[in-house]
C-alpha positions as protocol buffer text, in pm:
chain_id: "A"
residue {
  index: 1
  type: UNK
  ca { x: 0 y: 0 z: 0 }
}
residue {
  index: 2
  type: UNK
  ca { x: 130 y: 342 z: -78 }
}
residue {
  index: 3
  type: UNK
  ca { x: 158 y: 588 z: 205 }
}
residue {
  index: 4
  type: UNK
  ca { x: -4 y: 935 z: 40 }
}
residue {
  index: 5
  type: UNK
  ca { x: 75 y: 1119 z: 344 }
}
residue {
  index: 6
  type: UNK
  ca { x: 428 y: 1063 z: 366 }
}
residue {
  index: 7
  type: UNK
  ca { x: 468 y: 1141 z: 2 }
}
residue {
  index: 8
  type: UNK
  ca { x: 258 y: 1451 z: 58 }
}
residue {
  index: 9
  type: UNK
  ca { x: 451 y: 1543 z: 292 }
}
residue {
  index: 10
  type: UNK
  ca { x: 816 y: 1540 z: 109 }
}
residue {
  index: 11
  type: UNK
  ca { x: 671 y: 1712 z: -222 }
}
residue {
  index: 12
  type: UNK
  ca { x: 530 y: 1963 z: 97 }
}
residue {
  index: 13
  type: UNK
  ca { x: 900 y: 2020 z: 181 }
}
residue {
  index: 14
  type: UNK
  ca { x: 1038 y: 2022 z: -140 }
}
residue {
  index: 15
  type: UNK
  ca { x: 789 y: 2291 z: -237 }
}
residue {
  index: 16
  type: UNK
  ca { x: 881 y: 2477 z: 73 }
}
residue {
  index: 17
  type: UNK
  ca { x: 1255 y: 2438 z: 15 }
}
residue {
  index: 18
  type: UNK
  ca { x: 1163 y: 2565 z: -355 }
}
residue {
  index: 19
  type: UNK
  ca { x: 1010 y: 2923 z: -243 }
}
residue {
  index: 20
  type: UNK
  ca { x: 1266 y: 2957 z: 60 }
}
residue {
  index: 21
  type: UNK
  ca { x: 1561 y: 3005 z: -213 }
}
residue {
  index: 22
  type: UNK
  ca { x: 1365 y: 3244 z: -386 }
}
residue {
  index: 23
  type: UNK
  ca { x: 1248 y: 3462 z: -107 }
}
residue {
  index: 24
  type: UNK
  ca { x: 929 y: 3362 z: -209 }
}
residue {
  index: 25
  type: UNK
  ca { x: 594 y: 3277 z: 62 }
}
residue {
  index: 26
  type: UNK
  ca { x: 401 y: 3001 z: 15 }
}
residue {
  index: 27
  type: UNK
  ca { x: 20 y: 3076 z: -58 }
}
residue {
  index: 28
  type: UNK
  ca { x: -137 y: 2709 z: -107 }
}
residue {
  index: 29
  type: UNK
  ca { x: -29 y: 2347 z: -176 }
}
residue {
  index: 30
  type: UNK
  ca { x: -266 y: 2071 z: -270 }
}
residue {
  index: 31
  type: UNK
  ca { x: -294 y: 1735 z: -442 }
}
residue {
  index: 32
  type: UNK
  ca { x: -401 y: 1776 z: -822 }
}
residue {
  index: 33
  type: UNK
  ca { x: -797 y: 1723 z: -807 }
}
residue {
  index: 34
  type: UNK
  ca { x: -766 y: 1641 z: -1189 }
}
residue {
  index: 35
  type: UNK
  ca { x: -471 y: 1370 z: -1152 }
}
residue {
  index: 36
  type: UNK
  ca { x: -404 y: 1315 z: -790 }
}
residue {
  index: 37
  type: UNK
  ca { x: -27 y: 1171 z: -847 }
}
residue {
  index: 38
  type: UNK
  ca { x: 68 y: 1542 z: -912 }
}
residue {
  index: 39
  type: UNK
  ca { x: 29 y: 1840 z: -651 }
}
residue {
  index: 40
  type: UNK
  ca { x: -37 y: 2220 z: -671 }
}
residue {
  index: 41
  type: UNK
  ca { x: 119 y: 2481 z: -536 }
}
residue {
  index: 42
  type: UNK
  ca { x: 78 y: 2840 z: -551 }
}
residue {
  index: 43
  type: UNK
  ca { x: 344 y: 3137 z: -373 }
}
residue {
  index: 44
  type: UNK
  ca { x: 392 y: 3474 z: -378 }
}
residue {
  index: 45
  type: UNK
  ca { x: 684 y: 3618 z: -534 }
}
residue {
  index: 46
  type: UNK
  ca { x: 931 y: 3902 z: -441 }
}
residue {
  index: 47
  type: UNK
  ca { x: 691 y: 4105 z: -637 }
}
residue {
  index: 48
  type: UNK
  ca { x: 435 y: 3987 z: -485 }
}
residue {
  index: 49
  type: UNK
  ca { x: 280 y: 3804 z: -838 }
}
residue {
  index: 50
  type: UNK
  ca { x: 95 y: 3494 z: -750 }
}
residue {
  index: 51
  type: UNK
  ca { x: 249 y: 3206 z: -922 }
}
residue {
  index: 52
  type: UNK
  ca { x: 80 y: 2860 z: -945 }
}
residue {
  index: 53
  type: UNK
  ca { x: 280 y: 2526 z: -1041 }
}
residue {
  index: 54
  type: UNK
  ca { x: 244 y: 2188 z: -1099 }
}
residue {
  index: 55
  type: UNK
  ca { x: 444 y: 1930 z: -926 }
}
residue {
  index: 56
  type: UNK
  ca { x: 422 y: 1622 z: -1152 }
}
residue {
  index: 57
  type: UNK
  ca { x: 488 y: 1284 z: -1042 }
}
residue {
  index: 58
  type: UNK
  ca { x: 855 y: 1307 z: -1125 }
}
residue {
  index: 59
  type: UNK
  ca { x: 907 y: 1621 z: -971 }
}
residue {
  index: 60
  type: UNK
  ca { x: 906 y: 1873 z: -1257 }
}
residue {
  index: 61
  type: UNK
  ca { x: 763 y: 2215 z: -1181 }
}
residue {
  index: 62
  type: UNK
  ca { x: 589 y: 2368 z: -1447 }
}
residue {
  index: 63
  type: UNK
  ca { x: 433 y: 2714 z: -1415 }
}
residue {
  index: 64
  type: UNK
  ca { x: 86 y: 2818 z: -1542 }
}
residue {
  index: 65
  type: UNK
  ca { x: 121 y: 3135 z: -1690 }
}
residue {
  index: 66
  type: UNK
  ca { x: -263 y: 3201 z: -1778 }
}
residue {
  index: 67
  type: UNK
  ca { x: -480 y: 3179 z: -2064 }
}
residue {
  index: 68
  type: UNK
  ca { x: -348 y: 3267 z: -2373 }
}
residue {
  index: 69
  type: UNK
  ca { x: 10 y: 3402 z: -2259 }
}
residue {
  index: 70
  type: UNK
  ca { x: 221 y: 3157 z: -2421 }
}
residue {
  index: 71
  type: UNK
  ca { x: 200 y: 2889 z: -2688 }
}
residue {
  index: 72
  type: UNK
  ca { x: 205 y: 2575 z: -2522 }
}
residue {
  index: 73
  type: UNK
  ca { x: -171 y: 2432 z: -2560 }
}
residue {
  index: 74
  type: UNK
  ca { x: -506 y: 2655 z: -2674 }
}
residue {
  index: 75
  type: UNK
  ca { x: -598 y: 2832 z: -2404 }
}
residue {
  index: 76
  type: UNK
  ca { x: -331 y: 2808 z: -2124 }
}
residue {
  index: 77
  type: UNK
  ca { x: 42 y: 2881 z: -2090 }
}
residue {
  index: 78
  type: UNK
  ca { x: 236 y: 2594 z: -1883 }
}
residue {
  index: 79
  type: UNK
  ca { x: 631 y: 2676 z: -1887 }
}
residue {
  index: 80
  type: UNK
  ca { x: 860 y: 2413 z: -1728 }
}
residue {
  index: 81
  type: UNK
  ca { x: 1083 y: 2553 z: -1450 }
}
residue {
  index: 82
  type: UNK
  ca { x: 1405 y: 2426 z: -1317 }
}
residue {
  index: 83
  type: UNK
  ca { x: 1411 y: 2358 z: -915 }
}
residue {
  index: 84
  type: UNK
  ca { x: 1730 y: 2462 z: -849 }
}
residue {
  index: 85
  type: UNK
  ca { x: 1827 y: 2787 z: -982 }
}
residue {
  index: 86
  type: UNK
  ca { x: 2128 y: 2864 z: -1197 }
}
residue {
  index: 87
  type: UNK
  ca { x: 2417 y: 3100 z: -1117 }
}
residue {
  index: 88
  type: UNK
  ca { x: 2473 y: 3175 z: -1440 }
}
residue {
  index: 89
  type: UNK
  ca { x: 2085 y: 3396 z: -1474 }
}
residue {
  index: 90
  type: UNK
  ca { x: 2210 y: 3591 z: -1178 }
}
residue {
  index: 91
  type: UNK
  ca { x: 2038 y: 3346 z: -968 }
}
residue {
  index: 92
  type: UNK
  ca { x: 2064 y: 3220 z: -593 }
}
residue {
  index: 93
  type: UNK
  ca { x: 2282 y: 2924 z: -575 }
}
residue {
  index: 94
  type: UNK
  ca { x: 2211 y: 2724 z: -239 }
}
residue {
  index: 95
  type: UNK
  ca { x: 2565 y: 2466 z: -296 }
}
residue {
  index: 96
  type: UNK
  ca { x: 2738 y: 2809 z: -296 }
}
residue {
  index: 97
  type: UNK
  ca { x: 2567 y: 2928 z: 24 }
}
residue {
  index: 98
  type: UNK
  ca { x: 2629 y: 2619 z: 249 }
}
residue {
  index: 99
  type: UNK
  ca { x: 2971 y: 2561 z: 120 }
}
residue {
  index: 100
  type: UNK
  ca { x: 3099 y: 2877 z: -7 }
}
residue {
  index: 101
  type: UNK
  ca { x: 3250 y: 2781 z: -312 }
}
């Protein structure tokens, strides 16, 4: 038997750990109604812009960007987004931080 919780709980943490690097604060986090092996989560950003992802099954994080604002699919925008951010777009890097290299 699988144990939801549990698994809830990591993607939970992950998510957390995702917004904490970016200064961001965490608004919501669900499982996906539509496909419940994937989870929801929605934060606030340093501009305070509410952003809403999906957390697929494998851990991707792919942003909804609204209806019509981008060309993936009719009527809605979903752009992939990499969990750990890269140095080299001027970006936090958390190995840096914790080992200062």
């Amino acid at each position: 038997m699988k144990d939801y919780v549990g698994e809830y709980r990591i993607k939970r943490i992950e998510f957390e750990m995702f917004c904490d690097v970016r200064k961001w604060t965490i608004d919501s986090f669900r499982s996906n109604d539509k496909n419940p092996s994937q989870y929801i989560g929605r934060c606030i950003d340093d501009e305070w812009k509410l952003r809403t992802f999906v957390i697929t099954k494998k851990g991707n994080y792919i942003e909804y960007c609204g209806p019509g604002k981008g060309t993936v699919g009719k009527d809605k925008a979903w752009v992939p987004i990499e969990y750990v951010l890269n140095k080299s777009k001027e970006s936090f890097d958390p190995v840096e931080r914790e080992t200062g290299r």
